[in-house]
Amino acid sequence: MNHQPPDVAVIGTGYVGLTTAVCLAHLGRNVVAVDIDEDKIGRLRLGEVPILEQGLDELLTEGLQNGRLRFSTSYQHAAEAPTVVLCLPTPSQSDGGLDLSYLEQAATKLSQILQTGAVVAIKSTVPIGTNQKLSKWLAREDVQVVSNPEFLREGTALSDFLYPDRIVIGAQQASAATQIADLYVGIDGPIQLTDPTSAEVIKYASNTFLAAKLSFVNELSRLCDHLGGNIEAVTEGLGSDHRIGSAFLTPGPGWGGSCFPKDTLGLAHVARMAGLKLPVVEAARTSNEIHQQYVIAEIGRIVQRPLEQARVGVWGATFKAGTDDTRDSPALEIMAELNRLGASVTVYDPAARPAEIPAETAGDPYTVCMGADLLVVLTEWPEFATVDLAKVAGTMREPLLYDTRYVIDNAKAAKAGIALVQPGRMPSTS
Ligand code: UGA
């Protein structure tokens, strides 16, 4: 470690912590990133990025080379900074509540060693009311706790950090809010100053609203499947109303990932604990479960033989493109269910780790099509759009393709002799 004291310490080097650390260093702050995982810290010091995240390796190298980014396993180094940003995991418990033990342990350690007047920001997604709990755990009247939720999408986390729609800072004291706002100097984005509880609610509200929007659009695609109508035209018309907006209106095999399932469950749990009913939140989750069952039923309907005799090739295992993350991926749940129903499933994904996939895997998109009765696209990797469909058709037992992500061009499929089905879209007449 060089001895220049850091401006800011980031605790936790998961995708939120690492993104925060490299971006703050890129903005000119002197950053120390702390994690108890020695192996990970060792690799990060060498510039090795543990996750697939666009642009992360460049900014990591930049920070290491110009010396503004350092890594440590010691909380003592974190305590040298006047500002500490907590990016620790808050895993779900079986009842939907969150396990805050990592935060509590960090607070206990920091309590002994933080500088007088330090500001601790919580960036992890935490239950409403955690700000106050953290203050108690820190037990330091001279230390302020601020809520500063993250809105980083995996796959675009760096650009979401550097070009945010908003930066939310929930603080009791103006001085603490200013100290956190100063971290972001150099970013051209609106800063919303509010109280800590509102900041905590904003995070849950944002993710739950987006999840509900997707549940709704997936319902519309099912409606179009049954009544006719084209989901693309429907979402174009719907999204043109500026009160609704066109973002997040692409149907899929159901929403997933490490955030929406956990946060909708977390919000429902917090409400239940407060004796409140939030039926929209509950319905967003139920609708998503119904949608995944619907996708499985559609696969059973489209394939031309009983599922227990069918070979199903799958493209995509991650919960979306641009990440190697398969946590709570709808693709995995659908594959597991197909296996359970007796289908023989083989999958290709350009980034997912095979050990995390509950099916046989192949190293290229063509192998999974060999002898297949149906090919299903479950993740929107752009490379799927450029696969040679004639070659695909040549190896399949039945040239049938169910594309839940709209990555396959209708005309190209037709030219290759493939019957293409996309949710909420009338079959092509071309
Ligand atoms: C989400 C939020 O978008 C971030 O703002 C937030 O910071 C993050 O959670 C978090 O709480 O940490 P992320 O989980 O990375 O980000 O993924 P999204 O891009 O939001 O996608 C979530 C799910 O919705 C995926 O399964 C994706 O395939 C699906 N989706 C998204 C659609 O099916 N259609 C769309 O139009 C958009």
Short mmCIF file of C-alpha atoms and ligand atoms in Angstrom, two decimals:
data_model
loop_
_atom_site.label_atom_id
_atom_site.label_comp_id
_atom_site.label_asym_id
_atom_site.label_seq_id
_atom_site.Cartn_x
_atom_site.Cartn_y
_atom_site.Cartn_z
CA MET A 1 0.00 0.00 0.00
CA ASN A 2 1.24 3.47 -0.71
CA HIS A 3 0.80 5.82 2.23
CA GLN A 4 -1.33 8.52 0.71
CA PRO A 5 -4.58 8.31 2.69
CA PRO A 6 -7.57 7.36 0.55
CA ASP A 7 -10.47 9.77 -0.08
CA VAL A 8 -12.89 6.90 0.05
CA ALA A 9 -13.00 3.26 1.05
CA VAL A 10 -15.32 0.84 -0.71
CA ILE A 11 -16.09 -2.24 1.37
CA GLY A 12 -17.02 -5.30 -0.68
CA THR A 13 -15.79 -6.06 -4.20
CA GLY A 14 -18.83 -7.72 -5.76
CA TYR A 15 -20.19 -6.22 -8.96
CA VAL A 16 -21.55 -3.13 -7.15
CA GLY A 17 -18.42 -2.57 -5.03
CA LEU A 18 -15.99 -3.16 -7.83
CA THR A 19 -17.92 -0.92 -10.23
CA THR A 20 -18.10 1.79 -7.56
CA ALA A 21 -14.39 1.53 -6.79
CA VAL A 22 -13.14 1.65 -10.39
CA CYS A 23 -15.54 4.45 -11.35
CA LEU A 24 -14.68 6.61 -8.33
CA ALA A 25 -10.97 6.14 -9.14
CA HIS A 26 -11.74 7.07 -12.76
CA LEU A 27 -13.40 10.26 -11.49
CA GLY A 28 -10.16 11.16 -9.70
CA ARG A 29 -10.84 9.97 -6.19
CA ASN A 30 -8.18 8.04 -4.28
CA VAL A 31 -9.88 4.75 -3.53
CA VAL A 32 -9.12 1.77 -1.36
CA ALA A 33 -11.34 -1.25 -2.00
CA VAL A 34 -11.51 -3.74 0.84
CA ASP A 35 -12.67 -7.34 0.82
CA ILE A 36 -12.03 -10.22 3.23
CA ASP A 37 -11.52 -12.62 0.29
CA GLU A 38 -7.72 -12.71 0.05
CA ASP A 39 -7.65 -14.67 -3.17
CA LYS A 40 -9.95 -12.17 -4.89
CA ILE A 41 -7.98 -9.18 -3.62
CA GLY A 42 -4.77 -10.85 -4.83
CA ARG A 43 -6.22 -11.26 -8.32
CA LEU A 44 -7.67 -7.75 -8.42
CA ARG A 45 -4.25 -6.33 -7.53
CA LEU A 46 -2.94 -8.10 -10.62
CA GLY A 47 -5.71 -6.54 -12.70
CA GLU A 48 -7.73 -9.76 -13.03
CA VAL A 49 -11.47 -9.09 -13.24
CA PRO A 50 -13.58 -11.80 -11.57
CA ILE A 51 -16.84 -11.06 -13.44
CA LEU A 52 -17.98 -10.30 -16.96
CA GLU A 53 -18.80 -6.58 -16.98
CA GLN A 54 -18.22 -4.38 -19.99
CA GLY A 55 -15.38 -1.88 -19.50
CA LEU A 56 -14.44 -3.07 -16.02
CA ASP A 57 -11.03 -4.44 -16.98
CA GLU A 58 -10.00 -1.15 -18.65
CA LEU A 59 -10.94 0.99 -15.65
CA LEU A 60 -9.37 -1.50 -13.24
CA THR A 61 -6.09 -1.34 -15.16
CA GLU A 62 -6.33 2.45 -15.35
CA GLY A 63 -6.84 2.77 -11.58
CA LEU A 64 -4.04 0.35 -10.74
CA GLN A 65 -1.63 2.05 -13.12
CA ASN A 66 -2.26 5.61 -11.98
CA GLY A 67 -2.26 4.49 -8.33
CA ARG A 68 -5.69 5.90 -7.52
CA LEU A 69 -7.11 2.44 -6.90
CA ARG A 70 -5.72 0.12 -4.27
CA PHE A 71 -6.98 -3.14 -2.83
CA SER A 72 -6.69 -4.39 0.70
CA THR A 73 -8.02 -7.09 3.00
CA SER A 74 -7.61 -4.80 6.02
CA TYR A 75 -10.41 -2.72 7.52
CA GLN A 76 -7.66 -0.64 9.06
CA HIS A 77 -6.92 0.70 5.58
CA ALA A 78 -10.62 1.47 5.07
CA ALA A 79 -10.68 3.45 8.28
CA GLU A 80 -8.00 5.79 6.92
CA ALA A 81 -10.68 7.23 4.61
CA PRO A 82 -13.11 9.96 5.72
CA THR A 83 -15.84 8.34 3.60
CA VAL A 84 -16.69 4.64 3.60
CA VAL A 85 -19.11 3.09 1.10
CA LEU A 86 -20.61 -0.27 2.05
CA CYS A 87 -21.26 -2.59 -0.90
CA LEU A 88 -21.71 -5.83 1.00
CA PRO A 89 -24.04 -8.69 0.15
CA THR A 90 -27.45 -8.81 1.82
CA PRO A 91 -28.69 -12.31 0.89
CA SER A 92 -32.36 -13.29 1.01
CA GLN A 93 -33.61 -15.46 3.83
CA SER A 94 -36.32 -18.06 3.30
CA ASP A 95 -39.10 -15.71 4.51
CA GLY A 96 -38.05 -12.92 2.12
CA GLY A 97 -36.24 -10.95 4.81
CA LEU A 98 -32.60 -10.09 4.23
CA ASP A 99 -29.57 -11.34 6.10
CA LEU A 100 -27.77 -8.21 7.32
CA SER A 101 -24.99 -10.02 9.15
CA TYR A 102 -22.28 -8.89 6.70
CA LEU A 103 -23.27 -5.26 7.30
CA GLU A 104 -23.43 -5.77 11.05
CA GLN A 105 -20.00 -7.43 11.12
CA ALA A 106 -18.52 -4.60 9.05
CA ALA A 107 -20.09 -2.00 11.32
CA THR A 108 -18.70 -3.73 14.41
CA LYS A 109 -15.20 -3.70 12.93
CA LEU A 110 -15.44 -0.11 11.67
CA SER A 111 -16.90 1.16 14.92
CA GLN A 112 -13.53 0.78 16.66
CA ILE A 113 -11.39 2.40 14.01
CA LEU A 114 -13.31 5.00 11.97
CA GLN A 115 -11.97 8.55 11.92
CA THR A 116 -13.80 11.22 13.89
CA GLY A 117 -16.48 12.73 11.63
CA ALA A 118 -16.41 9.87 9.11
CA VAL A 119 -19.41 9.32 6.85
CA VAL A 120 -20.55 5.78 6.07
CA ALA A 121 -22.77 5.32 3.01
CA ILE A 122 -24.88 2.22 2.41
CA LYS A 123 -24.96 1.32 -1.27
CA SER A 124 -26.15 -2.28 -0.85
CA THR A 125 -29.89 -2.81 -1.23
CA VAL A 126 -31.16 -3.02 2.33
CA PRO A 127 -34.54 -3.28 4.06
CA ILE A 128 -36.22 -0.01 4.85
CA GLY A 129 -34.97 1.08 8.28
CA THR A 130 -31.42 -0.34 7.91
CA ASN A 131 -29.89 3.13 8.01
CA GLN A 132 -30.96 3.44 11.65
CA LYS A 133 -29.79 -0.09 12.46
CA LEU A 134 -26.36 0.64 11.04
CA SER A 135 -26.08 3.78 13.19
CA LYS A 136 -26.83 1.62 16.23
CA TRP A 137 -24.29 -1.02 15.23
CA LEU A 138 -21.65 1.63 14.66
CA ALA A 139 -22.48 3.22 18.01
CA ARG A 140 -20.51 6.34 17.13
CA GLU A 141 -22.24 9.68 17.59
CA ASP A 142 -19.53 11.41 15.57
CA VAL A 143 -20.09 9.17 12.52
CA GLN A 144 -22.97 9.83 10.08
CA VAL A 145 -24.75 7.12 8.11
CA VAL A 146 -26.11 7.96 4.65
CA SER A 147 -28.24 5.91 2.24
CA ASN A 148 -26.91 6.06 -1.30
CA PRO A 149 -28.61 3.24 -3.24
CA GLU A 150 -27.17 1.88 -6.46
CA PHE A 151 -29.07 1.66 -9.74
CA LEU A 152 -26.51 -0.37 -11.68
CA ARG A 153 -27.64 -2.94 -14.22
CA GLU A 154 -25.30 -5.87 -14.68
CA GLY A 155 -23.74 -5.65 -18.12
CA THR A 156 -24.02 -1.84 -18.24
CA ALA A 157 -22.96 -1.10 -14.67
CA LEU A 158 -20.11 1.27 -15.57
CA SER A 159 -22.14 3.48 -17.86
CA ASP A 160 -25.03 3.43 -15.38
CA PHE A 161 -22.58 4.68 -12.73
CA LEU A 162 -20.93 7.36 -14.86
CA TYR A 163 -24.11 8.55 -16.67
CA PRO A 164 -26.85 8.09 -14.08
CA ASP A 165 -30.50 9.14 -14.39
CA ARG A 166 -30.14 10.30 -10.77
CA ILE A 167 -27.96 9.96 -7.72
CA VAL A 168 -30.01 9.51 -4.57
CA ILE A 169 -28.51 10.59 -1.26
CA GLY A 170 -30.55 10.09 1.88
CA ALA A 171 -28.98 11.85 4.86
CA GLN A 172 -30.01 13.47 8.13
CA GLN A 173 -27.20 16.06 8.03
CA ALA A 174 -26.45 18.35 5.10
CA SER A 175 -22.71 18.02 5.74
CA ALA A 176 -22.85 14.22 5.39
CA ALA A 177 -24.92 14.55 2.19
CA THR A 178 -22.36 16.97 0.75
CA GLN A 179 -19.51 14.61 1.58
CA ILE A 180 -21.21 11.83 -0.39
CA ALA A 181 -22.19 14.19 -3.23
CA ASP A 182 -18.50 15.17 -3.50
CA LEU A 183 -17.64 11.59 -4.43
CA TYR A 184 -19.57 12.10 -7.65
CA VAL A 185 -17.93 15.35 -8.76
CA GLY A 186 -17.31 14.95 -12.47
CA ILE A 187 -20.60 13.16 -13.15
CA ASP A 188 -23.21 15.08 -15.06
CA GLY A 189 -26.39 13.82 -13.43
CA PRO A 190 -29.05 15.14 -11.07
CA ILE A 191 -28.54 14.61 -7.36
CA GLN A 192 -31.63 14.07 -5.25
CA LEU A 193 -31.11 14.87 -1.60
CA THR A 194 -33.62 13.28 0.71
CA ASP A 195 -33.98 11.53 4.04
CA PRO A 196 -32.49 8.05 4.56
CA THR A 197 -35.79 6.17 4.70
CA SER A 198 -37.05 7.73 1.46
CA ALA A 199 -33.76 6.78 -0.21
CA GLU A 200 -34.22 3.18 0.93
CA VAL A 201 -37.80 3.15 -0.39
CA ILE A 202 -36.73 4.67 -3.73
CA LYS A 203 -34.45 1.71 -4.39
CA TYR A 204 -37.16 -0.88 -3.74
CA ALA A 205 -39.76 1.18 -5.56
CA SER A 206 -37.60 1.44 -8.69
CA ASN A 207 -36.87 -2.26 -8.99
CA THR A 208 -40.42 -3.28 -8.11
CA PHE A 209 -41.94 -0.83 -10.58
CA LEU A 210 -39.70 -2.16 -13.36
CA ALA A 211 -40.51 -5.75 -12.45
CA ALA A 212 -44.24 -4.93 -12.47
CA LYS A 213 -43.85 -3.22 -15.86
CA LEU A 214 -42.25 -6.39 -17.25
CA SER A 215 -44.87 -8.66 -15.70
CA PHE A 216 -47.50 -6.53 -17.41
CA VAL A 217 -45.80 -6.60 -20.80
CA ASN A 218 -45.34 -10.37 -20.54
CA GLU A 219 -49.07 -10.64 -19.82
CA LEU A 220 -49.75 -8.61 -22.96
CA SER A 221 -47.60 -10.95 -25.03
CA ARG A 222 -49.65 -13.90 -23.73
CA LEU A 223 -52.81 -12.00 -24.58
CA CYS A 224 -51.58 -11.41 -28.15
CA ASP A 225 -50.72 -15.11 -28.45
CA HIS A 226 -54.35 -15.91 -27.79
CA LEU A 227 -56.27 -13.04 -29.34
CA GLY A 228 -53.97 -12.05 -32.18
CA GLY A 229 -52.27 -8.68 -32.32
CA ASN A 230 -48.58 -8.07 -32.51
CA ILE A 231 -46.78 -7.35 -29.23
CA GLU A 232 -44.21 -5.14 -30.97
CA ALA A 233 -46.95 -2.88 -32.32
CA VAL A 234 -48.68 -2.94 -28.95
CA THR A 235 -45.56 -1.91 -27.00
CA GLU A 236 -44.73 0.76 -29.58
CA GLY A 237 -48.15 2.31 -29.09
CA LEU A 238 -48.02 1.86 -25.34
CA GLY A 239 -44.49 3.20 -24.93
CA SER A 240 -45.16 6.28 -27.07
CA ASP A 241 -47.20 7.70 -24.23
CA HIS A 242 -44.51 9.62 -22.37
CA ARG A 243 -46.23 8.86 -19.09
CA ILE A 244 -45.49 5.17 -19.72
CA GLY A 245 -42.19 5.31 -21.63
CA SER A 246 -40.77 2.82 -24.10
CA ALA A 247 -37.96 1.37 -21.97
CA PHE A 248 -38.38 -2.01 -20.33
CA LEU A 249 -41.20 -3.10 -22.59
CA THR A 250 -39.59 -6.11 -24.25
CA PRO A 251 -41.26 -9.38 -23.27
CA GLY A 252 -39.05 -12.32 -22.40
CA PRO A 253 -39.12 -15.68 -20.65
CA GLY A 254 -39.85 -13.90 -17.36
CA TRP A 255 -37.69 -11.53 -15.37
CA GLY A 256 -34.89 -12.75 -13.13
CA GLY A 257 -31.39 -11.95 -11.90
CA SER A 258 -30.01 -11.23 -8.49
CA CYS A 259 -32.16 -8.13 -7.91
CA PHE A 260 -35.79 -8.17 -9.12
CA PRO A 261 -36.77 -11.51 -7.54
CA LYS A 262 -34.99 -10.64 -4.30
CA ASP A 263 -36.17 -7.03 -4.08
CA THR A 264 -39.84 -7.69 -4.91
CA LEU A 265 -39.79 -10.43 -2.27
CA GLY A 266 -38.00 -8.10 0.15
CA LEU A 267 -40.52 -5.31 -0.32
CA ALA A 268 -43.44 -7.69 0.10
CA HIS A 269 -41.79 -8.96 3.30
CA VAL A 270 -41.21 -5.50 4.75
CA ALA A 271 -44.85 -4.61 4.03
CA ARG A 272 -46.11 -7.83 5.62
CA MET A 273 -44.06 -7.13 8.72
CA ALA A 274 -45.71 -3.71 8.89
CA GLY A 275 -49.16 -5.31 8.56
CA LEU A 276 -49.67 -3.83 5.09
CA LYS A 277 -50.94 -5.41 1.90
CA LEU A 278 -49.18 -4.42 -1.33
CA PRO A 279 -51.16 -6.41 -3.91
CA VAL A 280 -49.39 -4.88 -6.94
CA VAL A 281 -46.03 -6.10 -5.64
CA GLU A 282 -47.40 -9.58 -4.91
CA ALA A 283 -49.10 -9.71 -8.32
CA ALA A 284 -45.90 -8.77 -10.16
CA ARG A 285 -44.28 -11.86 -8.66
CA THR A 286 -47.24 -14.17 -9.23
CA SER A 287 -47.56 -12.98 -12.82
CA ASN A 288 -43.88 -13.75 -13.42
CA GLU A 289 -44.32 -17.31 -12.10
CA ILE A 290 -47.37 -17.77 -14.33
CA HIS A 291 -45.36 -16.47 -17.26
CA GLN A 292 -42.54 -18.97 -16.78
CA GLN A 293 -45.09 -21.80 -16.57
CA TYR A 294 -46.64 -20.44 -19.75
CA VAL A 295 -43.29 -20.49 -21.57
CA ILE A 296 -42.79 -24.12 -20.53
CA ALA A 297 -46.32 -24.99 -21.69
CA GLU A 298 -45.64 -23.23 -25.00
CA ILE A 299 -42.49 -25.31 -25.49
CA GLY A 300 -44.60 -28.43 -24.88
CA ARG A 301 -47.19 -27.19 -27.38
CA ILE A 302 -44.74 -26.18 -30.12
CA VAL A 303 -42.57 -29.29 -30.05
CA GLN A 304 -43.99 -31.97 -32.30
CA ARG A 305 -43.59 -34.95 -29.95
CA PRO A 306 -44.15 -35.70 -26.25
CA LEU A 307 -41.60 -33.86 -24.15
CA GLU A 308 -40.20 -37.08 -22.70
CA GLN A 309 -39.15 -38.08 -26.21
CA ALA A 310 -38.02 -34.65 -27.31
CA ARG A 311 -34.54 -33.20 -27.72
CA VAL A 312 -34.57 -29.51 -26.94
CA GLY A 313 -31.63 -27.29 -27.82
CA VAL A 314 -31.35 -24.07 -25.83
CA TRP A 315 -29.44 -20.89 -26.58
CA GLY A 316 -28.82 -18.83 -23.47
CA ALA A 317 -28.52 -19.55 -19.74
CA THR A 318 -27.65 -16.20 -18.12
CA PHE A 319 -30.53 -14.05 -16.85
CA LYS A 320 -29.83 -11.54 -19.60
CA ALA A 321 -27.10 -10.81 -22.15
CA GLY A 322 -23.86 -9.03 -21.25
CA THR A 323 -23.30 -10.87 -17.98
CA ASP A 324 -22.04 -14.28 -16.87
CA ASP A 325 -24.52 -14.23 -13.98
CA THR A 326 -27.04 -17.06 -13.82
CA ARG A 327 -28.50 -16.22 -10.41
CA ASP A 328 -32.29 -16.58 -10.53
CA SER A 329 -32.12 -16.89 -14.29
CA PRO A 330 -35.48 -17.81 -15.85
CA ALA A 331 -33.49 -19.81 -18.43
CA LEU A 332 -32.19 -22.15 -15.71
CA GLU A 333 -35.63 -22.62 -14.20
CA ILE A 334 -37.15 -23.39 -17.58
CA MET A 335 -34.38 -25.85 -18.43
CA ALA A 336 -34.67 -27.59 -15.06
CA GLU A 337 -38.42 -27.95 -15.54
CA LEU A 338 -37.98 -29.32 -19.07
CA ASN A 339 -35.53 -31.88 -17.70
CA ARG A 340 -38.01 -32.76 -14.98
CA LEU A 341 -40.68 -33.28 -17.65
CA GLY A 342 -38.40 -35.78 -19.36
CA ALA A 343 -37.03 -33.73 -22.25
CA SER A 344 -33.39 -34.08 -23.18
CA VAL A 345 -31.94 -30.56 -22.98
CA THR A 346 -28.61 -29.27 -24.28
CA VAL A 347 -27.62 -25.65 -23.88
CA TYR A 348 -25.11 -23.22 -25.31
CA ASP A 349 -24.31 -19.91 -23.59
CA PRO A 350 -21.30 -17.77 -24.50
CA ALA A 351 -20.58 -16.67 -20.91
CA ALA A 352 -22.30 -18.82 -18.28
CA ARG A 353 -20.21 -21.27 -16.27
CA PRO A 354 -21.24 -24.84 -17.23
CA ALA A 355 -21.19 -25.96 -13.58
CA GLU A 356 -24.11 -23.60 -12.90
CA ILE A 357 -26.31 -25.00 -15.68
CA PRO A 358 -28.78 -27.81 -14.87
CA ALA A 359 -28.44 -29.42 -18.32
CA GLU A 360 -25.87 -30.77 -20.72
CA THR A 361 -23.80 -27.96 -22.21
CA ALA A 362 -22.10 -27.49 -25.58
CA GLY A 363 -19.34 -25.13 -26.63
CA ASP A 364 -21.03 -23.71 -29.70
CA PRO A 365 -24.53 -22.85 -30.90
CA TYR A 366 -24.68 -25.55 -33.59
CA THR A 367 -23.98 -28.65 -31.46
CA VAL A 368 -27.12 -28.08 -29.36
CA CYS A 369 -29.21 -28.17 -32.55
CA MET A 370 -28.05 -31.60 -33.68
CA GLY A 371 -31.05 -33.91 -33.78
CA ALA A 372 -33.14 -31.36 -31.87
CA ASP A 373 -36.92 -31.25 -32.16
CA LEU A 374 -36.96 -27.65 -31.07
CA LEU A 375 -34.47 -24.84 -30.50
CA VAL A 376 -35.39 -22.35 -27.76
CA VAL A 377 -33.74 -18.94 -27.30
CA LEU A 378 -33.82 -17.88 -23.63
CA THR A 379 -31.18 -15.11 -23.47
CA GLU A 380 -30.79 -12.21 -25.92
CA TRP A 381 -27.07 -12.63 -26.74
CA PRO A 382 -26.49 -10.58 -29.92
CA GLU A 383 -24.33 -13.35 -31.41
CA PHE A 384 -27.44 -15.53 -31.78
CA ALA A 385 -28.68 -13.14 -34.47
CA THR A 386 -25.68 -13.95 -36.65
CA VAL A 387 -25.68 -17.75 -36.41
CA ASP A 388 -26.00 -19.51 -39.79
CA LEU A 389 -29.65 -20.58 -39.65
CA ALA A 390 -29.41 -22.78 -42.75
CA LYS A 391 -26.69 -24.78 -40.97
CA VAL A 392 -28.90 -24.93 -37.87
CA ALA A 393 -31.88 -26.18 -39.88
CA GLY A 394 -29.69 -28.80 -41.54
CA THR A 395 -28.82 -30.46 -38.24
CA MET A 396 -32.24 -30.35 -36.52
CA ARG A 397 -34.71 -33.21 -36.57
CA GLU A 398 -37.50 -30.61 -36.84
CA PRO A 399 -36.63 -27.06 -37.95
CA LEU A 400 -38.61 -25.36 -35.18
CA LEU A 401 -37.43 -22.33 -33.24
CA TYR A 402 -39.09 -20.70 -30.23
CA ASP A 403 -37.40 -17.33 -29.68
CA THR A 404 -38.54 -15.80 -26.38
CA ARG A 405 -36.11 -12.88 -26.82
CA TYR A 406 -36.81 -11.62 -30.36
CA VAL A 407 -33.19 -11.96 -31.48
CA ILE A 408 -33.90 -14.06 -34.56
CA ASP A 409 -34.83 -12.31 -37.78
CA ASN A 410 -38.10 -13.59 -39.18
CA ALA A 411 -37.08 -13.40 -42.83
CA LYS A 412 -33.73 -15.14 -42.19
CA ALA A 413 -35.50 -17.97 -40.37
CA ALA A 414 -38.04 -18.34 -43.17
CA LYS A 415 -35.25 -18.39 -45.77
CA ALA A 416 -33.52 -21.17 -43.83
CA GLY A 417 -36.76 -23.16 -43.74
CA ILE A 418 -37.18 -22.71 -40.00
CA ALA A 419 -40.63 -22.24 -38.49
CA LEU A 420 -40.13 -19.39 -36.03
CA VAL A 421 -42.42 -18.71 -33.08
CA GLN A 422 -41.99 -15.55 -30.99
CA PRO A 423 -44.29 -14.74 -28.07
CA GLY A 424 -47.08 -12.33 -28.89
CA ARG A 425 -46.22 -12.23 -32.59
CA MET A 426 -48.40 -13.69 -35.27
CA PRO A 427 -46.56 -16.32 -37.34
CA SER A 428 -44.80 -14.81 -40.32
CA THR A 429 -46.49 -15.02 -43.69
CA SER A 430 -43.22 -14.35 -45.56
C1 UGA B 1 -31.71 -4.25 -11.95
C2 UGA B 1 -32.09 -2.79 -12.18
O1 UGA B 1 -32.40 -2.56 -13.54
C3 UGA B 1 -30.95 -1.86 -11.73
O2 UGA B 1 -31.36 -0.50 -11.87
C4 UGA B 1 -30.62 -2.16 -10.27
O3 UGA B 1 -29.57 -1.35 -9.78
C5 UGA B 1 -30.22 -3.61 -10.15
O4 UGA B 1 -31.32 -4.43 -10.59
C6 UGA B 1 -29.91 -3.87 -8.69
O5 UGA B 1 -30.82 -3.74 -7.86
O6 UGA B 1 -28.73 -4.09 -8.35
P1 UGA B 1 -30.26 -6.07 -13.29
O7 UGA B 1 -30.77 -7.06 -12.29
O8 UGA B 1 -28.81 -6.06 -13.61
O9 UGA B 1 -30.62 -4.57 -12.82
O10 UGA B 1 -31.03 -6.37 -14.64
P2 UGA B 1 -32.10 -5.64 -15.59
O11 UGA B 1 -31.42 -5.14 -16.79
O12 UGA B 1 -32.94 -4.71 -14.84
O13 UGA B 1 -32.98 -6.92 -16.04
C7 UGA B 1 -33.75 -7.64 -15.07
C8 UGA B 1 -34.56 -8.71 -15.76
O14 UGA B 1 -35.55 -8.13 -16.61
C9 UGA B 1 -33.74 -9.63 -16.67
O15 UGA B 1 -34.19 -10.96 -16.51
C10 UGA B 1 -34.02 -9.11 -18.07
O16 UGA B 1 -33.88 -10.07 -19.08
C11 UGA B 1 -35.47 -8.69 -17.91
N1 UGA B 1 -35.90 -7.67 -18.91
C12 UGA B 1 -35.39 -6.42 -18.88
C13 UGA B 1 -36.84 -8.03 -19.86
O17 UGA B 1 -37.34 -9.18 -19.90
N2 UGA B 1 -37.26 -7.07 -20.76
C14 UGA B 1 -36.78 -5.81 -20.74
O18 UGA B 1 -37.24 -4.99 -21.58
C15 UGA B 1 -35.81 -5.47 -19.79
#
